[in-house]
Amino acid sequence: MSYSFLIFSVFNSKFAISSEQIYRIERFDVENIELRDNHPSFYRVGDYVISLDWLTEKEVTSEDTTGISRLILYRSSSKIRGIPVTELHKVESFYDVSQISHIPKFFRGKPVLGWVHAFITANGQIIPILNLETLAIHNLGALVTH
Amino acid sequence: MAKNQNLDDLISRLEEKEKEASIIYADEETEQVVIFELGGSLFAFPGKQVFEITTFESITTVPGLPSYFSGLITLRGAVEAVVNLKYLLHLPSDSPIYGTRIIFLKSEDHVLGGLADLVFDVMAIPKSNIHPPLQTLDEAKAEYVIGDFEYKGKQVALLSITRIFSKIAELSKA
């Protein structure tokens, strides 16, 4: 049994997403952004408009979108949503769970880190694996999701 | 001359008093404490709830982690959260520096790390040397301080690990 994750960056933070949960990866085009209250909240994909999940604490403005290179599309509650990404790193496979850690017991059942499924721990780095079921619905305070 | 002799006598009596203070009588109940420095002040944790002390290497910050956490760290393959004690105790905050220590605390089944500037000592002190916290202690510290004692002429505030865990749990629910 192996677990495969795509590791990517959003500004200065690294994240991982289970490869199986990725619907599609697109080149990000600023022309397709739709603003709400000056916030780049939506993105046009063909005939559809999807919501964006910004994985950052900062209040994202249109200027920030110039650093975005790709859009990871995923399906959540039968809707397609998108994660703007500054850099795609690699797909990494793990054949045992020793490099994957559960979220600390302290946070289980609490809203803090409710958007994290588990962590990849490799080469001294701790990378959160996104919980796509909760990413869009969790009100995580500083983490901006719309 | 007599004045000098008086002073010498005073000094030797003070030294005797110091020696006396450092003697722990075998039948006296003691409390093991971990003494550390944080923001220029001395604090201590009850030793029985200190799980491990490690050197600070790196802490991973994760977006959305509240400011009462310094970040996440791996300990024996598990990811654990590190509490920002300076934030809780309302001490002036600066960025973590190399050479600091992380004190891992355990309460029931939960583990949390606490970032300390320096760890001074792990020692047993007589319980009779631990005094109730001063009434004048500021509100932010009073929430966590359960007593104070003297260590090498300096006051040390003994912190309640249980109260720290309760506060973090309360803040994390919000």
mmCIF file of C-alpha atoms in Angstrom:
data_model
loop_
_atom_site.group_PDB
_atom_site.id
_atom_site.type_symbol
_atom_site.label_atom_id
_atom_site.label_comp_id
_atom_site.label_asym_id
_atom_site.label_seq_id
_atom_site.Cartn_x
_atom_site.Cartn_y
_atom_site.Cartn_z
ATOM 1 C CA MET A 1 0.000 0.000 0.000
ATOM 2 C CA SER A 2 1.422 3.393 -0.895
ATOM 3 C CA TYR A 3 0.197 6.913 -0.330
ATOM 4 C CA SER A 4 0.894 9.514 -2.979
ATOM 5 C CA PHE A 5 0.851 13.261 -2.390
ATOM 6 C CA LEU A 6 1.479 16.313 -4.522
ATOM 7 C CA ILE A 7 3.615 18.804 -2.605
ATOM 8 C CA PHE A 8 3.171 22.468 -3.524
ATOM 9 C CA SER A 9 3.767 25.971 -2.183
ATOM 10 C CA VAL A 10 1.408 28.849 -1.643
ATOM 11 C CA PHE A 11 3.593 31.911 -1.081
ATOM 12 C CA ASN A 12 6.018 30.789 1.675
ATOM 13 C CA SER A 13 4.178 27.740 3.004
ATOM 14 C CA LYS A 14 4.241 24.148 1.770
ATOM 15 C CA PHE A 15 1.195 21.900 1.586
ATOM 16 C CA ALA A 16 0.366 18.406 0.371
ATOM 17 C CA ILE A 17 -2.724 17.055 -1.303
ATOM 18 C CA SER A 18 -3.550 13.421 -1.902
ATOM 19 C CA SER A 19 -2.943 12.754 -5.622
ATOM 20 C CA GLU A 20 -6.188 10.791 -5.827
ATOM 21 C CA GLN A 21 -8.196 13.841 -4.795
ATOM 22 C CA ILE A 22 -6.909 16.114 -7.555
ATOM 23 C CA TYR A 23 -9.493 16.653 -10.278
ATOM 24 C CA ARG A 24 -7.241 18.626 -12.604
ATOM 25 C CA ILE A 25 -4.319 21.048 -12.567
ATOM 26 C CA GLU A 26 -4.543 24.138 -14.767
ATOM 27 C CA ARG A 27 -2.201 26.940 -15.697
ATOM 28 C CA PHE A 28 -3.374 30.008 -13.739
ATOM 29 C CA ASP A 29 -4.536 32.905 -15.865
ATOM 30 C CA VAL A 30 -5.253 36.206 -14.096
ATOM 31 C CA GLU A 31 -7.727 37.048 -16.861
ATOM 32 C CA ASN A 32 -10.079 34.399 -15.476
ATOM 33 C CA ILE A 33 -10.292 35.849 -11.964
ATOM 34 C CA GLU A 34 -13.548 37.274 -10.737
ATOM 35 C CA LEU A 35 -13.466 39.673 -7.808
ATOM 36 C CA ARG A 36 -15.839 40.030 -4.894
ATOM 37 C CA ASP A 37 -15.273 43.121 -2.741
ATOM 38 C CA ASN A 38 -11.883 43.537 -4.463
ATOM 39 C CA HIS A 39 -10.953 40.036 -3.318
ATOM 40 C CA PRO A 40 -10.029 37.428 -5.964
ATOM 41 C CA SER A 41 -12.660 34.939 -4.777
ATOM 42 C CA PHE A 42 -13.725 33.218 -8.001
ATOM 43 C CA TYR A 43 -12.211 31.838 -11.189
ATOM 44 C CA ARG A 44 -13.742 31.077 -14.580
ATOM 45 C CA VAL A 45 -13.075 27.568 -15.864
ATOM 46 C CA GLY A 46 -14.789 27.249 -19.261
ATOM 47 C CA ASP A 47 -18.488 27.933 -18.707
ATOM 48 C CA TYR A 48 -18.237 27.502 -14.941
ATOM 49 C CA VAL A 49 -17.238 29.846 -12.138
ATOM 50 C CA ILE A 50 -15.567 28.131 -9.202
ATOM 51 C CA SER A 51 -14.640 29.317 -5.687
ATOM 52 C CA LEU A 52 -10.989 29.724 -4.724
ATOM 53 C CA ASP A 53 -9.427 28.566 -1.453
ATOM 54 C CA TRP A 54 -6.487 30.801 -0.597
ATOM 55 C CA LEU A 55 -4.102 28.962 1.730
ATOM 56 C CA THR A 56 -2.580 31.994 3.338
ATOM 57 C CA GLU A 57 -3.062 34.226 6.350
ATOM 58 C CA LYS A 58 -2.714 37.430 4.370
ATOM 59 C CA GLU A 59 -5.705 39.230 2.936
ATOM 60 C CA VAL A 60 -5.157 38.412 -0.724
ATOM 61 C CA THR A 61 -5.559 41.205 -3.254
ATOM 62 C CA SER A 62 -5.457 41.220 -7.055
ATOM 63 C CA GLU A 63 -1.734 42.131 -6.925
ATOM 64 C CA ASP A 64 -0.922 38.846 -5.157
ATOM 65 C CA THR A 65 -2.313 36.802 -8.039
ATOM 66 C CA THR A 66 0.689 37.689 -10.226
ATOM 67 C CA GLY A 67 2.784 35.167 -8.231
ATOM 68 C CA ILE A 68 0.323 32.328 -8.855
ATOM 69 C CA SER A 69 1.357 29.797 -11.491
ATOM 70 C CA ARG A 70 -1.133 26.930 -11.257
ATOM 71 C CA LEU A 71 -4.610 26.123 -10.046
ATOM 72 C CA ILE A 72 -5.329 22.763 -8.413
ATOM 73 C CA LEU A 73 -8.936 21.816 -9.003
ATOM 74 C CA TYR A 74 -10.601 19.446 -6.568
ATOM 75 C CA ARG A 75 -14.089 18.172 -5.914
ATOM 76 C CA SER A 76 -15.814 18.887 -2.600
ATOM 77 C CA SER A 77 -19.481 18.098 -1.892
ATOM 78 C CA SER A 78 -20.077 17.586 -5.636
ATOM 79 C CA LYS A 79 -18.682 21.053 -6.439
ATOM 80 C CA ILE A 80 -15.379 21.881 -8.082
ATOM 81 C CA ARG A 81 -13.187 24.307 -6.113
ATOM 82 C CA GLY A 82 -9.696 25.630 -6.799
ATOM 83 C CA ILE A 83 -6.493 26.158 -4.836
ATOM 84 C CA PRO A 84 -4.202 28.839 -6.324
ATOM 85 C CA VAL A 85 -0.573 27.646 -6.125
ATOM 86 C CA THR A 86 2.688 29.574 -6.465
ATOM 87 C CA GLU A 87 4.859 26.514 -7.157
ATOM 88 C CA LEU A 88 4.340 22.803 -7.751
ATOM 89 C CA HIS A 89 7.180 20.747 -6.245
ATOM 90 C CA LYS A 90 6.814 17.005 -6.718
ATOM 91 C CA VAL A 91 4.618 13.997 -6.263
ATOM 92 C CA GLU A 92 5.975 11.895 -3.436
ATOM 93 C CA SER A 93 4.957 8.358 -2.560
ATOM 94 C CA PHE A 94 5.112 6.906 0.925
ATOM 95 C CA TYR A 95 5.097 3.145 1.339
ATOM 96 C CA ASP A 96 4.614 3.092 5.073
ATOM 97 C CA VAL A 97 3.057 5.430 7.574
ATOM 98 C CA SER A 98 6.257 6.191 9.490
ATOM 99 C CA GLN A 99 6.702 9.463 7.576
ATOM 100 C CA ILE A 100 3.090 10.457 8.046
ATOM 101 C CA SER A 101 1.955 11.858 11.388
ATOM 102 C CA HIS A 102 -1.493 12.324 12.818
ATOM 103 C CA ILE A 103 -2.407 15.831 13.961
ATOM 104 C CA PRO A 104 -1.453 16.344 17.638
ATOM 105 C CA LYS A 105 -4.037 14.843 20.010
ATOM 106 C CA PHE A 106 -4.508 18.257 21.503
ATOM 107 C CA PHE A 107 -6.129 19.585 18.295
ATOM 108 C CA ARG A 108 -8.363 16.647 17.491
ATOM 109 C CA GLY A 109 -12.011 17.670 17.482
ATOM 110 C CA LYS A 110 -11.100 21.368 17.721
ATOM 111 C CA PRO A 111 -11.403 23.920 14.908
ATOM 112 C CA VAL A 112 -7.671 24.776 15.022
ATOM 113 C CA LEU A 113 -6.016 22.681 12.277
ATOM 114 C CA GLY A 114 -9.454 21.281 11.355
ATOM 115 C CA TRP A 115 -8.437 21.741 7.699
ATOM 116 C CA VAL A 116 -5.442 19.399 8.153
ATOM 117 C CA HIS A 117 -5.838 15.668 7.569
ATOM 118 C CA ALA A 118 -2.360 14.653 8.767
ATOM 119 C CA PHE A 119 1.250 15.736 8.274
ATOM 120 C CA ILE A 120 4.089 14.510 6.100
ATOM 121 C CA THR A 121 7.305 14.606 8.111
ATOM 122 C CA ALA A 122 10.415 14.254 5.979
ATOM 123 C CA ASN A 123 13.906 15.812 6.146
ATOM 124 C CA GLY A 124 12.941 17.897 9.161
ATOM 125 C CA GLN A 125 9.990 19.419 7.353
ATOM 126 C CA ILE A 126 6.404 19.233 8.502
ATOM 127 C CA ILE A 127 3.945 19.591 5.643
ATOM 128 C CA PRO A 128 0.186 19.623 6.272
ATOM 129 C CA ILE A 129 -1.911 17.279 4.124
ATOM 130 C CA LEU A 130 -5.108 19.117 3.254
ATOM 131 C CA ASN A 131 -8.441 17.795 4.430
ATOM 132 C CA LEU A 132 -10.514 18.740 1.406
ATOM 133 C CA GLU A 133 -13.784 17.837 3.109
ATOM 134 C CA THR A 134 -13.313 20.623 5.643
ATOM 135 C CA LEU A 135 -11.082 23.111 3.838
ATOM 136 C CA ALA A 136 -13.938 25.151 2.408
ATOM 137 C CA ILE A 137 -16.318 24.981 5.372
ATOM 138 C CA HIS A 138 -13.962 25.608 8.291
ATOM 139 C CA ASN A 139 -13.851 29.126 9.586
ATOM 140 C CA LEU A 140 -10.241 29.061 10.681
ATOM 141 C CA GLY A 141 -9.784 32.658 11.704
ATOM 142 C CA ALA A 142 -6.605 33.803 10.050
ATOM 143 C CA LEU A 143 -6.696 31.231 7.254
ATOM 144 C CA VAL A 144 -8.591 32.855 4.416
ATOM 145 C CA THR A 145 -11.051 30.605 2.613
ATOM 146 C CA HIS A 146 -14.018 31.887 0.638
ATOM 147 C CA MET B 1 38.273 47.487 63.627
ATOM 148 C CA ALA B 2 35.316 46.314 65.646
ATOM 149 C CA LYS B 3 33.030 47.469 62.841
ATOM 150 C CA ASN B 4 34.897 45.301 60.308
ATOM 151 C CA GLN B 5 34.679 42.290 62.614
ATOM 152 C CA ASN B 6 30.958 42.853 62.871
ATOM 153 C CA LEU B 7 30.675 42.888 59.100
ATOM 154 C CA ASP B 8 32.829 39.745 58.778
ATOM 155 C CA ASP B 9 30.601 38.093 61.330
ATOM 156 C CA LEU B 10 27.542 39.204 59.383
ATOM 157 C CA ILE B 11 28.940 37.785 56.131
ATOM 158 C CA SER B 12 29.810 34.441 57.729
ATOM 159 C CA ARG B 13 26.303 34.265 59.247
ATOM 160 C CA LEU B 14 24.798 35.019 55.834
ATOM 161 C CA GLU B 15 26.950 32.253 54.310
ATOM 162 C CA GLU B 16 25.775 29.840 56.992
ATOM 163 C CA LYS B 17 22.204 30.864 56.247
ATOM 164 C CA GLU B 18 22.781 30.174 52.540
ATOM 165 C CA LYS B 19 24.253 26.750 53.320
ATOM 166 C CA GLU B 20 21.324 26.006 55.589
ATOM 167 C CA ALA B 21 18.911 26.982 52.815
ATOM 168 C CA SER B 22 20.605 24.620 50.369
ATOM 169 C CA ILE B 23 20.419 21.631 52.696
ATOM 170 C CA ILE B 24 17.500 19.348 52.018
ATOM 171 C CA TYR B 25 16.569 17.196 54.964
ATOM 172 C CA ALA B 26 15.900 13.633 53.886
ATOM 173 C CA ASP B 27 12.487 13.497 55.512
ATOM 174 C CA GLU B 28 11.342 16.810 54.043
ATOM 175 C CA GLU B 29 8.861 16.657 51.187
ATOM 176 C CA THR B 30 10.341 18.036 47.976
ATOM 177 C CA GLU B 31 9.104 19.093 44.574
ATOM 178 C CA GLN B 32 11.213 18.497 41.499
ATOM 179 C CA VAL B 33 11.256 21.573 39.279
ATOM 180 C CA VAL B 34 12.667 22.568 35.899
ATOM 181 C CA ILE B 35 13.927 26.147 36.124
ATOM 182 C CA PHE B 36 14.093 28.165 32.922
ATOM 183 C CA GLU B 37 14.428 31.723 31.684
ATOM 184 C CA LEU B 38 11.837 33.444 29.583
ATOM 185 C CA GLY B 39 12.017 37.092 28.574
ATOM 186 C CA GLY B 40 14.562 37.886 31.301
ATOM 187 C CA SER B 41 12.527 36.349 34.165
ATOM 188 C CA LEU B 42 12.869 32.962 35.837
ATOM 189 C CA PHE B 43 10.053 30.437 35.767
ATOM 190 C CA ALA B 44 9.732 26.775 36.714
ATOM 191 C CA PHE B 45 7.558 23.833 35.758
ATOM 192 C CA PRO B 46 6.803 20.965 38.141
ATOM 193 C CA GLY B 47 9.243 18.257 37.003
ATOM 194 C CA LYS B 48 6.773 15.367 37.126
ATOM 195 C CA GLN B 49 4.809 16.870 34.231
ATOM 196 C CA VAL B 50 7.890 17.634 32.103
ATOM 197 C CA PHE B 51 8.036 14.947 29.465
ATOM 198 C CA GLU B 52 11.293 15.850 27.698
ATOM 199 C CA ILE B 53 13.634 18.788 27.061
ATOM 200 C CA THR B 54 15.157 19.179 23.589
ATOM 201 C CA THR B 55 17.303 21.750 21.872
ATOM 202 C CA PHE B 56 15.518 24.103 19.559
ATOM 203 C CA GLU B 57 16.340 23.410 15.928
ATOM 204 C CA SER B 58 13.439 24.532 13.826
ATOM 205 C CA ILE B 59 9.762 25.107 14.187
ATOM 206 C CA THR B 60 7.320 24.837 11.312
ATOM 207 C CA THR B 61 4.727 27.552 11.185
ATOM 208 C CA VAL B 62 1.421 26.651 9.584
ATOM 209 C CA PRO B 63 -1.079 29.209 8.285
ATOM 210 C CA GLY B 64 -4.080 29.551 10.537
ATOM 211 C CA LEU B 65 -2.214 28.541 13.686
ATOM 212 C CA PRO B 66 -3.230 31.055 16.393
ATOM 213 C CA SER B 67 -0.582 33.363 17.849
ATOM 214 C CA TYR B 68 -0.547 31.479 21.175
ATOM 215 C CA PHE B 69 1.321 28.752 19.277
ATOM 216 C CA SER B 70 4.926 29.182 18.094
ATOM 217 C CA GLY B 71 4.488 26.365 15.555
ATOM 218 C CA LEU B 72 4.847 22.621 15.128
ATOM 219 C CA ILE B 73 7.781 20.310 15.761
ATOM 220 C CA THR B 74 8.469 16.588 15.424
ATOM 221 C CA LEU B 75 9.240 14.616 18.560
ATOM 222 C CA ARG B 76 10.074 10.940 18.043
ATOM 223 C CA GLY B 77 8.174 10.858 14.761
ATOM 224 C CA ALA B 78 5.060 12.543 16.117
ATOM 225 C CA VAL B 79 4.030 16.105 15.326
ATOM 226 C CA GLU B 80 3.511 18.204 18.452
ATOM 227 C CA ALA B 81 2.488 21.831 18.932
ATOM 228 C CA VAL B 82 4.764 24.355 20.636
ATOM 229 C CA VAL B 83 3.021 26.916 22.820
ATOM 230 C CA ASN B 84 4.161 30.531 22.761
ATOM 231 C CA LEU B 85 4.651 30.972 26.520
ATOM 232 C CA LYS B 86 5.688 34.606 26.080
ATOM 233 C CA TYR B 87 2.300 35.310 24.515
ATOM 234 C CA LEU B 88 0.440 33.591 27.360
ATOM 235 C CA LEU B 89 2.481 35.335 30.060
ATOM 236 C CA HIS B 90 2.339 38.716 28.285
ATOM 237 C CA LEU B 91 6.139 38.909 28.040
ATOM 238 C CA PRO B 92 7.847 40.902 25.300
ATOM 239 C CA SER B 93 8.016 38.615 22.279
ATOM 240 C CA ASP B 94 10.908 38.280 19.858
ATOM 241 C CA SER B 95 11.791 35.681 17.266
ATOM 242 C CA PRO B 96 13.104 32.355 18.548
ATOM 243 C CA ILE B 97 16.891 32.218 18.644
ATOM 244 C CA TYR B 98 19.154 29.232 18.216
ATOM 245 C CA GLY B 99 20.293 27.796 21.518
ATOM 246 C CA THR B 100 16.862 27.927 23.099
ATOM 247 C CA ARG B 101 15.226 24.805 24.462
ATOM 248 C CA ILE B 102 11.822 23.251 24.024
ATOM 249 C CA ILE B 103 10.302 21.856 27.187
ATOM 250 C CA PHE B 104 7.688 19.207 26.436
ATOM 251 C CA LEU B 105 4.856 19.131 28.939
ATOM 252 C CA LYS B 106 2.414 16.343 29.535
ATOM 253 C CA SER B 107 -1.068 16.582 30.970
ATOM 254 C CA GLU B 108 -3.221 13.443 30.926
ATOM 255 C CA ASP B 109 -2.801 12.124 27.391
ATOM 256 C CA HIS B 110 -1.770 15.379 25.710
ATOM 257 C CA VAL B 111 1.712 16.747 24.970
ATOM 258 C CA LEU B 112 2.588 20.376 24.259
ATOM 259 C CA GLY B 113 5.989 22.001 23.844
ATOM 260 C CA GLY B 114 6.944 25.312 25.424
ATOM 261 C CA LEU B 115 9.754 27.455 24.040
ATOM 262 C CA ALA B 116 12.259 28.628 26.703
ATOM 263 C CA ASP B 117 15.180 31.030 26.279
ATOM 264 C CA LEU B 118 17.405 28.909 28.559
ATOM 265 C CA VAL B 119 16.984 25.946 30.879
ATOM 266 C CA PHE B 120 18.958 26.582 34.083
ATOM 267 C CA ASP B 121 18.462 23.647 36.366
ATOM 268 C CA VAL B 122 16.475 20.569 37.203
ATOM 269 C CA MET B 123 16.391 20.249 40.978
ATOM 270 C CA ALA B 124 14.411 19.154 44.005
ATOM 271 C CA ILE B 125 13.351 21.946 46.328
ATOM 272 C CA PRO B 126 11.697 21.564 49.734
ATOM 273 C CA LYS B 127 7.973 22.221 49.448
ATOM 274 C CA SER B 128 8.302 24.522 52.454
ATOM 275 C CA ASN B 129 10.456 26.838 50.307
ATOM 276 C CA ILE B 130 7.610 27.361 47.837
ATOM 277 C CA HIS B 131 5.543 30.364 48.869
ATOM 278 C CA PRO B 132 2.137 31.455 47.616
ATOM 279 C CA PRO B 133 2.364 33.846 44.652
ATOM 280 C CA LEU B 134 2.580 37.540 45.451
ATOM 281 C CA GLN B 135 -0.713 39.416 45.498
ATOM 282 C CA THR B 136 0.951 42.111 43.407
ATOM 283 C CA LEU B 137 1.626 39.718 40.528
ATOM 284 C CA ASP B 138 0.166 41.050 37.296
ATOM 285 C CA GLU B 139 -3.057 39.462 36.098
ATOM 286 C CA ALA B 140 -1.591 37.733 33.026
ATOM 287 C CA LYS B 141 0.971 35.803 35.101
ATOM 288 C CA ALA B 142 -1.312 35.273 38.117
ATOM 289 C CA GLU B 143 -3.491 33.021 35.946
ATOM 290 C CA TYR B 144 -0.688 30.434 35.696
ATOM 291 C CA VAL B 145 1.579 31.018 38.736
ATOM 292 C CA ILE B 146 0.958 28.666 41.661
ATOM 293 C CA GLY B 147 3.882 29.686 43.854
ATOM 294 C CA ASP B 148 7.323 31.210 43.988
ATOM 295 C CA PHE B 149 10.676 30.300 45.437
ATOM 296 C CA GLU B 150 14.220 31.619 45.533
ATOM 297 C CA TYR B 151 16.966 30.256 43.292
ATOM 298 C CA LYS B 152 20.493 31.711 43.635
ATOM 299 C CA GLY B 153 19.079 34.950 45.033
ATOM 300 C CA LYS B 154 16.474 35.328 42.288
ATOM 301 C CA GLN B 155 12.708 34.834 42.461
ATOM 302 C CA VAL B 156 11.307 31.988 40.385
ATOM 303 C CA ALA B 157 7.617 31.759 39.493
ATOM 304 C CA LEU B 158 6.306 28.185 39.556
ATOM 305 C CA LEU B 159 3.804 27.658 36.726
ATOM 306 C CA SER B 160 0.854 25.295 36.657
ATOM 307 C CA ILE B 161 1.044 23.045 33.596
ATOM 308 C CA THR B 162 -2.604 22.050 34.089
ATOM 309 C CA ARG B 163 -3.691 25.695 33.946
ATOM 310 C CA ILE B 164 -1.650 26.251 30.762
ATOM 311 C CA PHE B 165 -3.289 23.238 29.093
ATOM 312 C CA SER B 166 -6.749 24.386 30.214
ATOM 313 C CA LYS B 167 -6.184 27.882 28.851
ATOM 314 C CA ILE B 168 -4.900 26.575 25.489
ATOM 315 C CA ALA B 169 -7.854 24.160 25.270
ATOM 316 C CA GLU B 170 -10.260 27.010 26.027
ATOM 317 C CA LEU B 171 -8.656 29.308 23.428
ATOM 318 C CA SER B 172 -8.574 26.527 20.810
ATOM 319 C CA LYS B 173 -12.338 25.968 21.098
ATOM 320 C CA ALA B 174 -13.107 29.521 20.036
#
